[in-house]
Short mmCIF file of N, CA and C in Angstrom, two decimals:
data_model
loop_
_atom_site.label_atom_id
_atom_site.label_comp_id
_atom_site.label_asym_id
_atom_site.label_seq_id
_atom_site.Cartn_x
_atom_site.Cartn_y
_atom_site.Cartn_z
N UNK A 134 -5.99 0.60 -9.43
CA UNK A 134 -4.57 -0.36 -8.48
C UNK A 134 -3.70 0.10 -9.30
N UNK A 135 -3.34 0.71 -10.34
CA UNK A 135 -1.60 -0.43 -10.65
C UNK A 135 -1.57 1.54 -10.14
N UNK A 136 -1.90 2.33 -10.16
CA UNK A 136 -1.32 4.02 -9.83
C UNK A 136 -1.12 3.88 -8.56
N UNK A 137 -1.69 3.16 -7.67
CA UNK A 137 -1.46 3.24 -5.82
C UNK A 137 -0.85 2.27 -6.04
N UNK A 138 -0.71 1.14 -7.18
CA UNK A 138 0.46 0.27 -6.99
C UNK A 138 1.75 1.17 -7.87
N UNK A 139 1.99 1.31 -8.32
CA UNK A 139 3.39 1.95 -8.79
C UNK A 139 3.70 3.05 -7.72
N UNK A 140 2.65 3.53 -7.54
CA UNK A 140 3.94 3.71 -6.39
C UNK A 140 4.68 3.82 -4.86
N UNK A 141 3.45 2.39 -4.66
CA UNK A 141 4.00 2.32 -3.07
C UNK A 141 5.19 1.34 -3.87
N UNK A 142 5.32 0.57 -5.07
CA UNK A 142 7.07 0.00 -5.24
C UNK A 142 7.88 0.44 -5.07
N UNK A 143 7.18 1.93 -5.89
CA UNK A 143 8.89 3.51 -6.63
C UNK A 143 9.44 3.10 -4.44
N UNK A 144 8.38 3.41 -4.52
CA UNK A 144 8.37 3.90 -2.40
C UNK A 144 9.31 2.36 -1.96
N UNK A 145 8.89 1.32 -2.27
CA UNK A 145 9.81 0.17 -1.57
C UNK A 145 11.02 0.43 -2.20
N UNK A 146 10.87 0.41 -3.67
CA UNK A 146 12.55 0.22 -4.14
C UNK A 146 13.70 0.73 -4.14
N UNK A 147 13.02 2.41 -3.21
CA UNK A 147 13.90 4.09 -2.80
C UNK A 147 14.33 3.73 -2.05
N UNK A 148 13.94 3.15 -0.52
CA UNK A 148 14.25 2.59 0.41
C UNK A 148 15.43 2.28 1.02
N UNK A 149 16.14 2.19 2.72
CA UNK A 149 16.76 1.18 1.84
C UNK A 149 16.70 -0.28 3.37
N UNK A 150 16.57 -0.97 2.26
CA UNK A 150 16.98 -2.49 2.26
C UNK A 150 17.06 -2.61 3.84
N UNK A 151 17.98 -1.75 4.60
CA UNK A 151 18.83 -2.04 5.70
C UNK A 151 18.85 -1.79 7.06
N UNK A 152 17.28 -1.12 6.50
CA UNK A 152 16.36 -0.09 7.27
C UNK A 152 15.17 -0.74 8.00
N UNK A 153 14.67 -1.78 7.65
CA UNK A 153 13.35 -2.25 7.30
C UNK A 153 12.37 -1.46 8.70
N UNK A 154 12.64 -0.58 9.67
CA UNK A 154 11.72 -0.07 10.00
C UNK A 154 11.37 1.59 8.86
N UNK A 155 12.29 1.83 8.42
CA UNK A 155 12.62 2.73 7.07
C UNK A 155 11.29 2.41 6.17
N UNK A 156 11.87 1.55 5.79
CA UNK A 156 10.99 1.13 4.27
C UNK A 156 9.93 1.06 4.73
N UNK A 157 9.36 0.40 6.21
CA UNK A 157 7.39 0.41 5.70
C UNK A 157 7.22 1.40 6.42
N UNK A 158 7.60 1.96 6.54
CA UNK A 158 7.78 3.47 7.06
C UNK A 158 7.24 4.43 5.50
N UNK A 159 8.09 4.74 5.23
CA UNK A 159 8.55 5.09 3.59
C UNK A 159 7.44 4.63 2.66
N UNK A 160 7.32 2.86 2.33
CA UNK A 160 6.02 2.42 1.86
C UNK A 160 4.70 3.37 1.79
N UNK A 161 4.55 2.84 3.55
CA UNK A 161 2.78 3.18 3.73
C UNK A 161 3.04 4.76 3.88
N UNK A 162 3.92 5.69 4.06
CA UNK A 162 3.62 7.85 3.87
C UNK A 162 3.20 7.80 2.24
N UNK A 163 3.97 6.80 1.11
CA UNK A 163 3.42 6.97 0.45
C UNK A 163 2.61 6.36 -0.55
N UNK A 164 1.59 5.02 0.04
CA UNK A 164 0.37 5.15 0.41
C UNK A 164 -0.81 5.75 1.05
N UNK A 165 -0.10 6.26 1.79
CA UNK A 165 -0.85 7.84 2.44
C UNK A 165 -1.47 8.31 1.19
N UNK A 166 0.26 8.84 1.29
CA UNK A 166 -0.04 9.87 -0.01
C UNK A 166 -1.13 10.62 -1.35
N UNK A 167 -0.31 9.35 -2.02
CA UNK A 167 -1.56 8.62 -2.21
C UNK A 167 -3.12 8.52 -2.77
N UNK A 168 -3.25 8.22 -1.37
CA UNK A 168 -5.13 8.57 -1.05
C UNK A 168 -5.17 9.60 -0.85
N UNK A 169 -4.69 10.23 -0.20
CA UNK A 169 -5.17 12.14 0.14
C UNK A 169 -4.53 12.71 -1.37
N UNK A 170 -4.12 12.27 -1.95
CA UNK A 170 -4.17 12.92 -3.28
C UNK A 170 -5.54 12.44 -4.57
N UNK A 171 -6.13 12.07 -3.68
CA UNK A 171 -6.49 10.44 -4.49
C UNK A 171 -7.60 10.05 -4.10
N UNK A 172 -8.16 10.99 -3.49
CA UNK A 172 -8.90 9.78 -2.41
C UNK A 172 -10.93 9.69 -3.05
N UNK A 173 -10.52 10.38 -3.95
CA UNK A 173 -12.21 9.54 -4.95
C UNK A 173 -11.55 7.62 -5.45
N UNK A 174 -9.79 8.02 -5.58
CA UNK A 174 -9.69 6.67 -6.63
C UNK A 174 -9.88 5.78 -5.37
N UNK A 175 -9.22 6.37 -4.73
CA UNK A 175 -8.98 5.34 -2.96
C UNK A 175 -10.07 5.31 -2.47
N UNK A 176 -11.44 5.91 -2.57
CA UNK A 176 -12.69 5.41 -2.00
C UNK A 176 -13.34 4.44 -3.19
N UNK A 177 -12.67 4.30 -4.49
CA UNK A 177 -13.24 2.98 -5.28
C UNK A 177 -12.75 2.08 -5.08
N UNK A 178 -11.27 1.14 -4.25
CA UNK A 178 -10.55 1.02 -4.31
C UNK A 178 -10.86 0.42 -2.67
N UNK A 179 -11.20 1.18 -1.79
CA UNK A 179 -10.99 0.89 -0.77
C UNK A 179 -12.19 1.60 0.25
N UNK A 180 -13.21 1.79 -0.67
CA UNK A 180 -14.81 2.32 0.54
C UNK A 180 -15.25 0.66 0.25
N UNK A 181 -16.49 1.06 0.60
CA UNK A 181 -17.94 1.08 1.05
C UNK A 181 -18.28 -0.55 -0.85
N UNK A 182 -17.34 -1.67 -0.80
CA UNK A 182 -18.12 -2.70 -1.06
C UNK A 182 -20.34 -2.59 -1.85
N UNK A 183 -19.79 -2.80 -3.37
CA UNK A 183 -21.23 -3.10 -4.42
C UNK A 183 -21.71 -3.33 -3.54
N UNK A 184 -23.38 -3.87 -3.17
CA UNK A 184 -23.54 -4.66 -2.07
C UNK A 184 -23.75 -5.49 -4.36
N UNK A 185 -23.80 -7.18 -4.11
CA UNK A 185 -23.83 -7.97 -5.34
C UNK A 185 -22.37 -7.87 -6.73
N UNK A 186 -21.72 -6.44 -6.26
CA UNK A 186 -20.55 -6.77 -7.27
C UNK A 186 -19.46 -8.12 -6.77
N UNK A 187 -18.80 -8.38 -7.53
CA UNK A 187 -18.05 -9.05 -7.86
C UNK A 187 -16.26 -8.22 -8.84
N UNK A 188 -16.58 -8.93 -8.45
CA UNK A 188 -14.84 -7.82 -9.38
C UNK A 188 -14.40 -9.25 -10.01
N UNK A 189 -13.89 -8.62 -11.72
CA UNK A 189 -13.14 -9.38 -12.34
C UNK A 189 -12.06 -9.35 -11.95
N UNK A 190 -12.30 -10.68 -12.47
CA UNK A 190 -10.16 -11.88 -12.02
C UNK A 190 -8.74 -11.50 -12.11
N UNK A 191 -9.40 -10.31 -13.53
CA UNK A 191 -7.96 -9.37 -14.14
C UNK A 191 -7.21 -7.69 -13.03
N UNK A 192 -8.34 -7.70 -11.66
CA UNK A 192 -8.36 -7.08 -10.99
C UNK A 192 -7.61 -7.47 -9.51
N UNK A 193 -7.47 -9.17 -9.88
CA UNK A 193 -6.23 -9.50 -8.22
C UNK A 193 -5.24 -8.97 -8.32
N UNK A 194 -4.43 -9.57 -9.97
CA UNK A 194 -2.94 -8.91 -9.03
C UNK A 194 -2.97 -7.24 -8.93
N UNK A 195 -4.05 -6.83 -10.49
CA UNK A 195 -3.11 -5.38 -10.09
C UNK A 195 -3.39 -4.89 -8.85
N UNK A 196 -4.81 -5.62 -7.65
CA UNK A 196 -4.89 -4.87 -6.70
C UNK A 196 -4.00 -5.58 -5.47
N UNK A 197 -3.33 -6.09 -5.30
CA UNK A 197 -2.60 -7.17 -4.32
C UNK A 197 -1.27 -6.67 -4.35
N UNK A 198 -0.96 -4.88 -5.32
CA UNK A 198 0.28 -4.68 -5.22
C UNK A 198 0.65 -4.21 -4.42
N UNK A 199 -0.32 -3.43 -3.42
CA UNK A 199 0.40 -2.28 -2.79
C UNK A 199 -0.10 -3.17 -1.66
N UNK A 200 -0.19 -4.45 -0.96
CA UNK A 200 -0.37 -5.02 -0.91
C UNK A 200 0.80 -6.05 -0.12
N UNK A 201 1.09 -6.97 -1.15
CA UNK A 201 2.35 -7.23 -1.73
C UNK A 201 4.01 -6.28 -1.04
N UNK A 202 3.93 -4.97 -1.32
CA UNK A 202 5.28 -3.79 -1.27
C UNK A 202 4.84 -4.11 -0.35
N UNK A 203 4.26 -4.15 1.00
CA UNK A 203 4.39 -4.27 2.47
C UNK A 203 4.81 -5.04 2.95
N UNK A 204 4.36 -6.29 2.86
CA UNK A 204 5.14 -7.74 2.54
C UNK A 204 6.84 -7.85 2.35
N UNK A 205 6.84 -6.83 1.32
CA UNK A 205 8.18 -7.70 0.33
C UNK A 205 9.27 -6.95 1.75
N UNK A 206 8.81 -5.75 2.30
CA UNK A 206 10.36 -5.03 3.25
C UNK A 206 10.19 -6.24 4.51
N UNK A 207 9.07 -6.56 4.85
CA UNK A 207 8.93 -8.27 6.17
C UNK A 207 9.99 -8.97 5.09
N UNK A 208 9.17 -9.90 3.83
CA UNK A 208 10.26 -10.60 3.03
C UNK A 208 11.74 -11.10 4.17
N UNK A 209 11.90 -9.12 3.22
CA UNK A 209 13.84 -8.88 2.47
C UNK A 209 14.12 -8.86 4.02
N UNK A 210 13.96 -8.16 4.80
CA UNK A 210 14.19 -8.86 6.57
C UNK A 210 13.89 -9.49 7.00
N UNK A 211 13.14 -9.95 6.63
CA UNK A 211 13.23 -11.66 7.48
C UNK A 211 14.47 -12.53 6.74
N UNK A 212 14.53 -11.91 5.58
CA UNK A 212 15.51 -13.18 4.18
C UNK A 212 17.54 -12.36 5.32
N UNK A 213 17.07 -10.52 5.81
CA UNK A 213 18.34 -10.32 6.08
C UNK A 213 19.10 -10.49 7.79
N UNK A 214 18.21 -11.53 8.35
CA UNK A 214 18.20 -11.43 9.71
C UNK A 214 17.54 -9.75 10.94
N UNK A 215 16.79 -9.65 9.98
CA UNK A 215 16.54 -8.02 10.82
C UNK A 215 15.22 -8.49 10.99
N UNK A 216 14.63 -9.79 11.63
CA UNK A 216 12.71 -9.01 11.97
C UNK A 216 13.14 -9.73 13.77
N UNK A 217 13.29 -9.44 14.49
CA UNK A 217 12.44 -10.38 15.90
C UNK A 217 11.64 -11.12 15.86
N UNK A 218 11.33 -11.77 15.95
CA UNK A 218 9.85 -13.65 16.23
C UNK A 218 9.05 -13.09 17.51
N UNK A 219 8.22 -11.73 17.69
CA UNK A 219 8.12 -12.66 19.04
C UNK A 219 6.71 -12.91 19.48
N UNK A 220 7.46 -14.36 20.65
CA UNK A 220 5.67 -15.41 20.89
C UNK A 220 4.55 -14.93 20.22
N UNK A 221 3.60 -15.23 19.65
CA UNK A 221 2.34 -15.05 18.97
C UNK A 221 1.85 -15.30 18.90
N UNK A 222 0.78 -15.46 20.64
CA UNK A 222 -0.19 -17.30 20.56
C UNK A 222 -1.62 -17.49 19.44
N UNK A 223 -1.30 -18.04 18.43
CA UNK A 223 -2.55 -17.67 17.30
C UNK A 223 -3.28 -19.61 17.47
N UNK A 224 -4.95 -19.44 17.04
CA UNK A 224 -5.89 -20.50 17.32
C UNK A 224 -4.75 -21.65 16.33
N UNK A 225 -5.58 -22.42 15.88
CA UNK A 225 -5.61 -23.69 15.13
C UNK A 225 -5.65 -22.96 13.80
N UNK A 226 -6.82 -22.36 13.60
CA UNK A 226 -7.51 -21.82 12.80
C UNK A 226 -7.02 -21.10 12.15
N UNK A 227 -6.10 -19.70 13.25
CA UNK A 227 -5.71 -18.74 12.25
C UNK A 227 -3.92 -18.56 11.61
N UNK A 228 -3.65 -19.77 12.83
CA UNK A 228 -2.31 -20.93 12.03
C UNK A 228 -2.22 -20.86 10.92
N UNK A 229 -3.67 -21.33 10.83
CA UNK A 229 -4.12 -22.55 9.53
C UNK A 229 -3.90 -21.39 7.89
N UNK A 230 -4.61 -20.79 7.86
CA UNK A 230 -4.76 -19.16 7.42
C UNK A 230 -4.08 -18.54 7.69
N UNK A 231 -2.67 -18.45 8.09
CA UNK A 231 -1.96 -17.39 7.49
C UNK A 231 -0.95 -18.27 7.55
N UNK A 232 -0.61 -19.80 7.77
CA UNK A 232 0.38 -21.20 7.12
C UNK A 232 -0.49 -21.37 5.85
N UNK A 233 -1.13 -21.22 5.37
CA UNK A 233 -1.50 -21.06 3.61
C UNK A 233 -1.47 -19.50 2.78
N UNK A 234 -1.37 -18.80 3.30
CA UNK A 234 -1.05 -17.30 2.84
C UNK A 234 0.48 -16.71 2.71
N UNK A 235 1.37 -17.64 4.22
CA UNK A 235 2.92 -17.43 4.73
C UNK A 235 3.09 -18.33 2.11
N UNK A 236 2.66 -20.21 2.35
CA UNK A 236 2.61 -20.47 1.42
C UNK A 236 3.38 -20.09 0.59
N UNK A 237 1.51 -18.93 0.38
CA UNK A 237 2.08 -18.63 -1.12
C UNK A 237 2.44 -16.91 -1.33
N UNK A 238 3.10 -16.10 -0.44
CA UNK A 238 3.47 -15.50 -0.70
C UNK A 238 4.95 -15.02 0.14
N UNK A 239 5.04 -15.30 1.14
CA UNK A 239 6.44 -15.48 1.75
C UNK A 239 6.59 -16.52 2.80
N UNK A 240 7.40 -18.94 1.61
CA UNK A 240 7.45 -18.90 2.41
C UNK A 240 8.16 -19.32 3.24
N UNK A 241 9.44 -18.83 3.28
CA UNK A 241 10.48 -18.73 4.15
C UNK A 241 9.95 -17.92 6.25
N UNK A 242 8.83 -17.00 5.78
CA UNK A 242 9.18 -16.52 6.53
C UNK A 242 7.67 -16.71 7.97
N UNK A 243 7.72 -16.91 9.31
CA UNK A 243 7.35 -17.31 10.78
C UNK A 243 5.76 -16.88 10.34
N UNK A 244 5.11 -18.26 10.14
CA UNK A 244 3.48 -17.71 10.64
C UNK A 244 3.53 -16.92 11.09
N UNK A 245 3.79 -16.56 12.36
CA UNK A 245 3.65 -15.13 13.46
C UNK A 245 3.92 -14.33 12.96
N UNK A 246 4.87 -13.26 11.80
CA UNK A 246 4.99 -12.40 11.58
C UNK A 246 4.26 -12.48 10.64
N UNK A 247 3.92 -13.04 10.06
CA UNK A 247 2.95 -13.19 8.37
C UNK A 247 1.76 -12.35 9.02
N UNK A 248 0.83 -12.46 10.61
CA UNK A 248 -0.24 -12.53 11.15
C UNK A 248 0.47 -10.95 11.65
N UNK A 249 1.33 -10.59 12.37
CA UNK A 249 1.55 -9.60 12.59
C UNK A 249 1.69 -8.12 11.88
N UNK A 250 2.11 -8.93 10.69
CA UNK A 250 2.24 -8.14 9.25
C UNK A 250 0.86 -8.20 8.40
N UNK A 251 -0.03 -8.83 8.16
CA UNK A 251 -2.15 -8.66 7.84
C UNK A 251 -2.05 -7.28 9.13
N UNK A 252 -2.09 -8.07 10.76
CA UNK A 252 -2.56 -6.90 11.35
C UNK A 252 -2.05 -5.08 10.61
N UNK A 253 -0.77 -5.51 11.20
CA UNK A 253 -0.27 -3.09 10.36
C UNK A 253 -0.88 -2.78 9.05
N UNK A 254 -1.18 -4.77 8.41
CA UNK A 254 -1.56 -3.21 6.84
C UNK A 254 -2.99 -3.28 7.14
N UNK A 255 -4.02 -3.41 7.31
CA UNK A 255 -5.46 -3.40 8.38
C UNK A 255 -5.05 -2.90 8.67
N UNK A 256 -4.42 -2.77 9.79
CA UNK A 256 -4.22 -1.54 11.13
C UNK A 256 -4.17 -0.47 9.33
N UNK A 257 -3.52 -0.10 9.37
CA UNK A 257 -2.75 1.19 8.18
C UNK A 257 -3.88 1.90 7.22
N UNK A 258 -4.33 0.69 7.28
CA UNK A 258 -5.88 0.79 6.05
C UNK A 258 -6.96 1.22 6.66
N UNK A 259 -6.74 0.87 7.66
CA UNK A 259 -8.37 1.37 8.15
C UNK A 259 -7.91 2.52 9.19
N UNK A 260 -6.57 2.96 9.57
CA UNK A 260 -6.68 4.54 10.38
C UNK A 260 -6.74 5.45 8.80
N UNK A 261 -6.27 5.59 7.54
CA UNK A 261 -6.05 5.93 6.52
C UNK A 261 -7.72 5.93 6.87
N UNK A 262 -8.44 5.13 6.07
CA UNK A 262 -9.56 5.16 5.51
C UNK A 262 -10.73 5.98 6.85
N UNK A 263 -10.31 6.21 7.87
CA UNK A 263 -11.12 6.59 9.15
C UNK A 263 -10.15 8.43 8.82
N UNK A 264 -9.67 8.53 8.28
CA UNK A 264 -9.22 10.06 8.12
C UNK A 264 -9.46 10.46 7.24
N UNK A 265 -10.09 9.63 5.47
CA UNK A 265 -10.53 9.95 4.72
C UNK A 265 -11.01 10.09 4.43
N UNK A 266 -12.26 9.08 5.94
CA UNK A 266 -13.63 9.04 5.87
C UNK A 266 -14.30 10.46 7.00
N UNK A 267 -13.81 10.74 7.46
CA UNK A 267 -13.20 11.66 8.14
C UNK A 267 -13.89 11.73 9.48
N UNK A 268 -13.65 10.52 9.76
CA UNK A 268 -13.78 9.46 11.09
C UNK A 268 -12.82 10.61 12.48
N UNK A 269 -12.14 10.96 12.01
CA UNK A 269 -11.22 10.92 12.82
C UNK A 269 -11.37 12.55 13.24
N UNK A 270 -12.27 13.51 13.33
CA UNK A 270 -12.35 14.69 12.64
C UNK A 270 -12.51 14.33 14.49
N UNK A 271 -11.91 15.79 14.94
CA UNK A 271 -12.17 16.64 16.12
C UNK A 271 -11.58 15.32 17.56
N UNK A 272 -10.41 14.17 16.74
CA UNK A 272 -9.74 13.56 17.92
C UNK A 272 -8.25 14.02 17.01
N UNK A 273 -7.91 13.34 16.03
CA UNK A 273 -7.09 13.75 15.24
C UNK A 273 -6.87 15.21 14.60
N UNK A 274 -6.00 16.15 14.26
CA UNK A 274 -5.50 17.61 13.18
C UNK A 274 -4.63 17.33 12.92
N UNK A 275 -3.79 16.23 13.19
CA UNK A 275 -1.96 16.27 12.58
C UNK A 275 -2.22 14.85 11.41
N UNK A 276 -2.90 14.09 10.43
CA UNK A 276 -3.09 13.51 10.61
C UNK A 276 -1.66 12.44 9.63
N UNK A 277 -0.77 13.41 8.99
CA UNK A 277 0.55 13.14 8.76
C UNK A 277 0.79 12.71 10.29
N UNK A 278 1.23 13.03 10.76
CA UNK A 278 2.27 12.83 11.55
C UNK A 278 1.24 11.33 12.59
N UNK A 279 0.42 11.56 12.62
CA UNK A 279 -0.09 9.35 13.36
C UNK A 279 -0.15 9.02 12.76
N UNK A 280 -0.65 9.10 11.44
CA UNK A 280 -0.23 8.07 10.81
C UNK A 280 1.02 7.65 10.36
N UNK A 281 2.23 9.04 10.18
CA UNK A 281 3.90 7.71 10.03
C UNK A 281 4.03 8.07 11.92
N UNK A 282 3.63 8.18 12.59
CA UNK A 282 3.95 7.41 14.32
C UNK A 282 3.00 5.79 14.23
N UNK A 283 2.52 6.00 13.64
CA UNK A 283 1.36 4.67 13.42
C UNK A 283 2.14 3.75 13.26
N UNK A 284 2.50 3.78 11.72
CA UNK A 284 3.44 2.78 11.10
C UNK A 284 4.35 2.74 11.40
N UNK A 285 5.09 3.68 11.99
CA UNK A 285 6.75 3.22 12.79
C UNK A 285 5.97 1.56 13.89
N UNK A 286 5.25 2.13 14.65
CA UNK A 286 4.69 1.43 16.15
C UNK A 286 3.86 -0.61 15.33
N UNK A 287 4.06 0.52 14.25
CA UNK A 287 3.44 -1.99 13.53
C UNK A 287 4.96 -2.24 13.11
N UNK A 288 5.73 -1.37 12.23
CA UNK A 288 7.12 -2.21 11.92
C UNK A 288 7.62 -3.28 13.06
N UNK A 289 6.88 -2.25 13.88
CA UNK A 289 7.73 -2.93 15.35
C UNK A 289 6.95 -3.60 16.07
N UNK A 290 5.75 -3.61 16.07
CA UNK A 290 4.84 -5.10 16.35
C UNK A 290 5.30 -5.72 15.88
N UNK A 291 5.13 -5.38 14.04
CA UNK A 291 5.86 -6.62 13.41
C UNK A 291 7.35 -7.33 14.17
N UNK A 292 7.98 -6.40 14.66
CA UNK A 292 9.39 -7.61 14.81
C UNK A 292 10.50 -6.34 13.81
N UNK A 293 9.61 -5.74 13.03
CA UNK A 293 11.43 -5.43 11.72
C UNK A 293 12.43 -4.71 12.74
N UNK A 294 12.86 -4.36 12.43
CA UNK A 294 14.57 -3.73 13.35
C UNK A 294 14.54 -2.12 12.86
N UNK A 295 15.04 -1.35 13.02
CA UNK A 295 15.00 -0.19 12.96
C UNK A 295 16.84 -0.04 11.67
#
């Protein structure tokens, strides 16, 4: 967890804060690069869970570093007024779930923006897992470019400014 967290946080620190789409895609690209270079470690982190296994509590903080790096892009963009918050229809249950998450990690960010952020994060990791586990063979030849395009699209869906 920490090796991937270090990579994601390093990319976050280097990317231009006032260009949220570029910052999001830089962090996403770094996550992909690390995963491609360390497919077995990525599989241990994000692959099939072992039935009956519960990770020890001391892995929670290291395990959230990557997602928090992506969330930080959104938090900073929100703080800088660089997020367009288009309407998002949420059920009452989803609104409660994401309101609780916002309270924990990004108290000033709109619930709808956090919802779109988590959607983008899970889509990125889904696309990356499909690539690493050969689920896109015969469909995608240029994985790095597809991933970059997907990350950029997802950043815009969140509402991040160019």
